[in-house]
């Protein structure tokens, strides 16, 4: 049995992929992969995802230069989630110019819980993307 046939893609042929910093363990982002993206990632050792909005392969860093070098690839016990241990080039994974896409924290406020951006913008996104 091929390693790829063991992956449980959803009805759209996709699987969620979590990118985690290979040294700190910090979750950087979550994206989607189809079989082609996963195969390309395995072969190149650079993260490639499937863009649901653009309906095409997305080579992380193709515009920003902030590519992800893959150190380890794991699959969960149900075979329906991929975990990538990556070296994030440039230290920025998020299109907002932050280290991680998970920069909003739910905090209690006078009117109840509210989301707050708690991580700094490391680089202005207008200077990253063309």
Tab-separated table of C-alpha atoms in Angstrom:
chain	number	residue	atom	x	y	z
A	1	UNK	CA	0.000	0.000	0.000
A	2	UNK	CA	1.356	3.407	-0.990
A	3	UNK	CA	1.913	5.946	1.781
A	4	UNK	CA	-0.387	8.369	-0.053
A	5	UNK	CA	-3.340	5.956	-0.159
A	6	UNK	CA	-3.252	5.811	3.649
A	7	UNK	CA	-4.086	9.532	3.874
A	8	UNK	CA	-7.783	10.221	4.471
A	9	UNK	CA	-8.597	13.180	2.232
A	10	UNK	CA	-12.062	14.708	2.642
A	11	UNK	CA	-14.821	14.686	-0.003
A	12	UNK	CA	-13.129	17.638	-1.762
A	13	UNK	CA	-9.820	15.755	-1.861
A	14	UNK	CA	-8.270	17.908	0.878
A	15	UNK	CA	-6.638	17.392	4.268
A	16	UNK	CA	-5.837	20.066	6.874
A	17	UNK	CA	-2.132	20.683	7.383
A	18	UNK	CA	-0.739	22.319	10.508
A	19	UNK	CA	2.636	24.065	10.191
A	20	UNK	CA	4.559	24.114	13.449
A	21	UNK	CA	7.951	25.710	14.131
A	22	UNK	CA	10.477	22.874	14.243
A	23	UNK	CA	12.367	24.346	17.209
A	24	UNK	CA	9.836	26.157	19.405
A	25	UNK	CA	6.788	24.006	18.631
A	26	UNK	CA	4.696	27.164	18.081
A	27	UNK	CA	1.788	26.653	15.686
A	28	UNK	CA	2.389	28.984	12.757
A	29	UNK	CA	-0.567	28.319	10.487
A	30	UNK	CA	-3.173	25.868	9.239
A	31	UNK	CA	-3.755	25.349	5.533
A	32	UNK	CA	-5.066	22.652	3.195
A	33	UNK	CA	-3.301	20.107	1.036
A	34	UNK	CA	-4.494	17.913	-1.773
A	35	UNK	CA	-2.567	14.816	-2.858
A	36	UNK	CA	-0.441	16.792	-5.324
A	37	UNK	CA	0.508	19.381	-2.683
A	38	UNK	CA	1.434	16.661	-0.208
A	39	UNK	CA	3.495	14.778	-2.798
A	40	UNK	CA	5.293	17.968	-3.818
A	41	UNK	CA	6.007	18.792	-0.164
A	42	UNK	CA	7.472	15.323	0.404
A	43	UNK	CA	9.641	15.520	-2.724
A	44	UNK	CA	10.885	19.108	-2.359
A	45	UNK	CA	10.940	19.346	1.471
A	46	UNK	CA	9.337	22.780	1.016
A	47	UNK	CA	5.727	23.300	2.078
A	48	UNK	CA	3.186	23.383	-0.726
A	49	UNK	CA	-0.516	23.823	-0.034
A	50	UNK	CA	-3.789	23.954	-1.933
A	51	UNK	CA	-5.358	27.405	-2.053
A	52	UNK	CA	-9.105	26.960	-1.738
A	53	UNK	CA	-9.771	30.583	-2.702
A	54	UNK	CA	-7.558	30.513	-5.823
A	55	UNK	CA	-8.158	26.831	-6.612
A	56	UNK	CA	-4.494	26.158	-7.281
A	57	UNK	CA	-1.283	24.928	-5.677
A	58	UNK	CA	0.345	27.469	-3.379
A	59	UNK	CA	4.065	27.185	-2.760
A	60	UNK	CA	4.501	28.865	0.630
A	61	UNK	CA	6.741	31.884	0.146
A	62	UNK	CA	6.296	32.108	-3.627
A	63	UNK	CA	5.535	35.836	-3.355
A	64	UNK	CA	6.874	36.785	0.077
A	65	UNK	CA	10.033	34.691	0.123
A	66	UNK	CA	8.916	33.308	3.496
A	67	UNK	CA	9.067	29.656	2.499
A	68	UNK	CA	8.816	26.745	4.905
A	69	UNK	CA	11.579	24.142	4.916
A	70	UNK	CA	10.074	20.854	6.083
A	71	UNK	CA	11.997	18.922	8.740
A	72	UNK	CA	9.355	16.321	9.637
A	73	UNK	CA	5.933	15.194	8.388
A	74	UNK	CA	3.455	13.399	10.624
A	75	UNK	CA	-0.118	12.211	10.314
A	76	UNK	CA	-2.622	11.873	13.145
A	77	UNK	CA	-4.178	8.602	14.337
A	78	UNK	CA	-7.265	9.007	12.126
A	79	UNK	CA	-5.070	9.788	9.099
A	80	UNK	CA	-7.050	12.980	8.474
A	81	UNK	CA	-4.636	15.726	9.619
A	82	UNK	CA	-1.046	16.411	8.559
A	83	UNK	CA	1.485	18.027	10.901
A	84	UNK	CA	4.503	19.698	9.306
A	85	UNK	CA	7.518	20.579	11.422
A	86	UNK	CA	9.011	23.519	9.535
A	87	UNK	CA	11.768	26.087	9.540
A	88	UNK	CA	9.968	29.322	8.714
A	89	UNK	CA	12.238	31.445	6.522
A	90	UNK	CA	12.115	35.129	7.416
A	91	UNK	CA	10.308	34.367	10.680
A	92	UNK	CA	6.937	35.342	9.191
A	93	UNK	CA	4.221	32.797	8.386
A	94	UNK	CA	1.165	35.062	8.308
A	95	UNK	CA	0.111	37.315	5.429
A	96	UNK	CA	-0.453	40.038	8.068
A	97	UNK	CA	3.322	40.209	8.621
A	98	UNK	CA	3.243	38.296	11.909
A	99	UNK	CA	5.172	35.213	12.989
A	100	UNK	CA	2.005	33.149	13.373
A	101	UNK	CA	-1.523	33.285	11.983
A	102	UNK	CA	-2.723	32.672	15.555
A	103	UNK	CA	-2.148	36.197	16.845
A	104	UNK	CA	-5.651	36.927	18.163
A	105	UNK	CA	-6.412	36.058	21.785
A	106	UNK	CA	-9.855	35.931	23.394
A	107	UNK	CA	-9.770	38.189	26.446
A	108	UNK	CA	-12.439	39.072	28.976
A	109	UNK	CA	-13.602	42.663	28.686
A	110	UNK	CA	-16.243	44.858	30.338
A	111	UNK	CA	-18.776	43.845	27.668
A	112	UNK	CA	-17.767	40.182	27.642
A	113	UNK	CA	-15.091	38.288	25.717
A	114	UNK	CA	-13.441	40.055	22.779
A	115	UNK	CA	-10.640	39.181	20.374
A	116	UNK	CA	-7.399	41.161	20.690
A	117	UNK	CA	-4.298	41.100	18.481
A	118	UNK	CA	-1.509	40.213	20.925
A	119	UNK	CA	1.440	39.513	18.621
A	120	UNK	CA	3.294	42.296	16.812
A	121	UNK	CA	3.459	42.885	13.080
A	122	UNK	CA	7.089	42.119	12.199
A	123	UNK	CA	6.911	43.519	8.686
A	124	UNK	CA	4.337	45.654	6.897
A	125	UNK	CA	2.398	43.320	4.560
A	126	UNK	CA	2.460	45.946	1.793
A	127	UNK	CA	6.250	45.580	1.762
A	128	UNK	CA	6.025	41.762	1.591
A	129	UNK	CA	3.529	41.164	-1.201
A	130	UNK	CA	3.532	42.576	-4.693
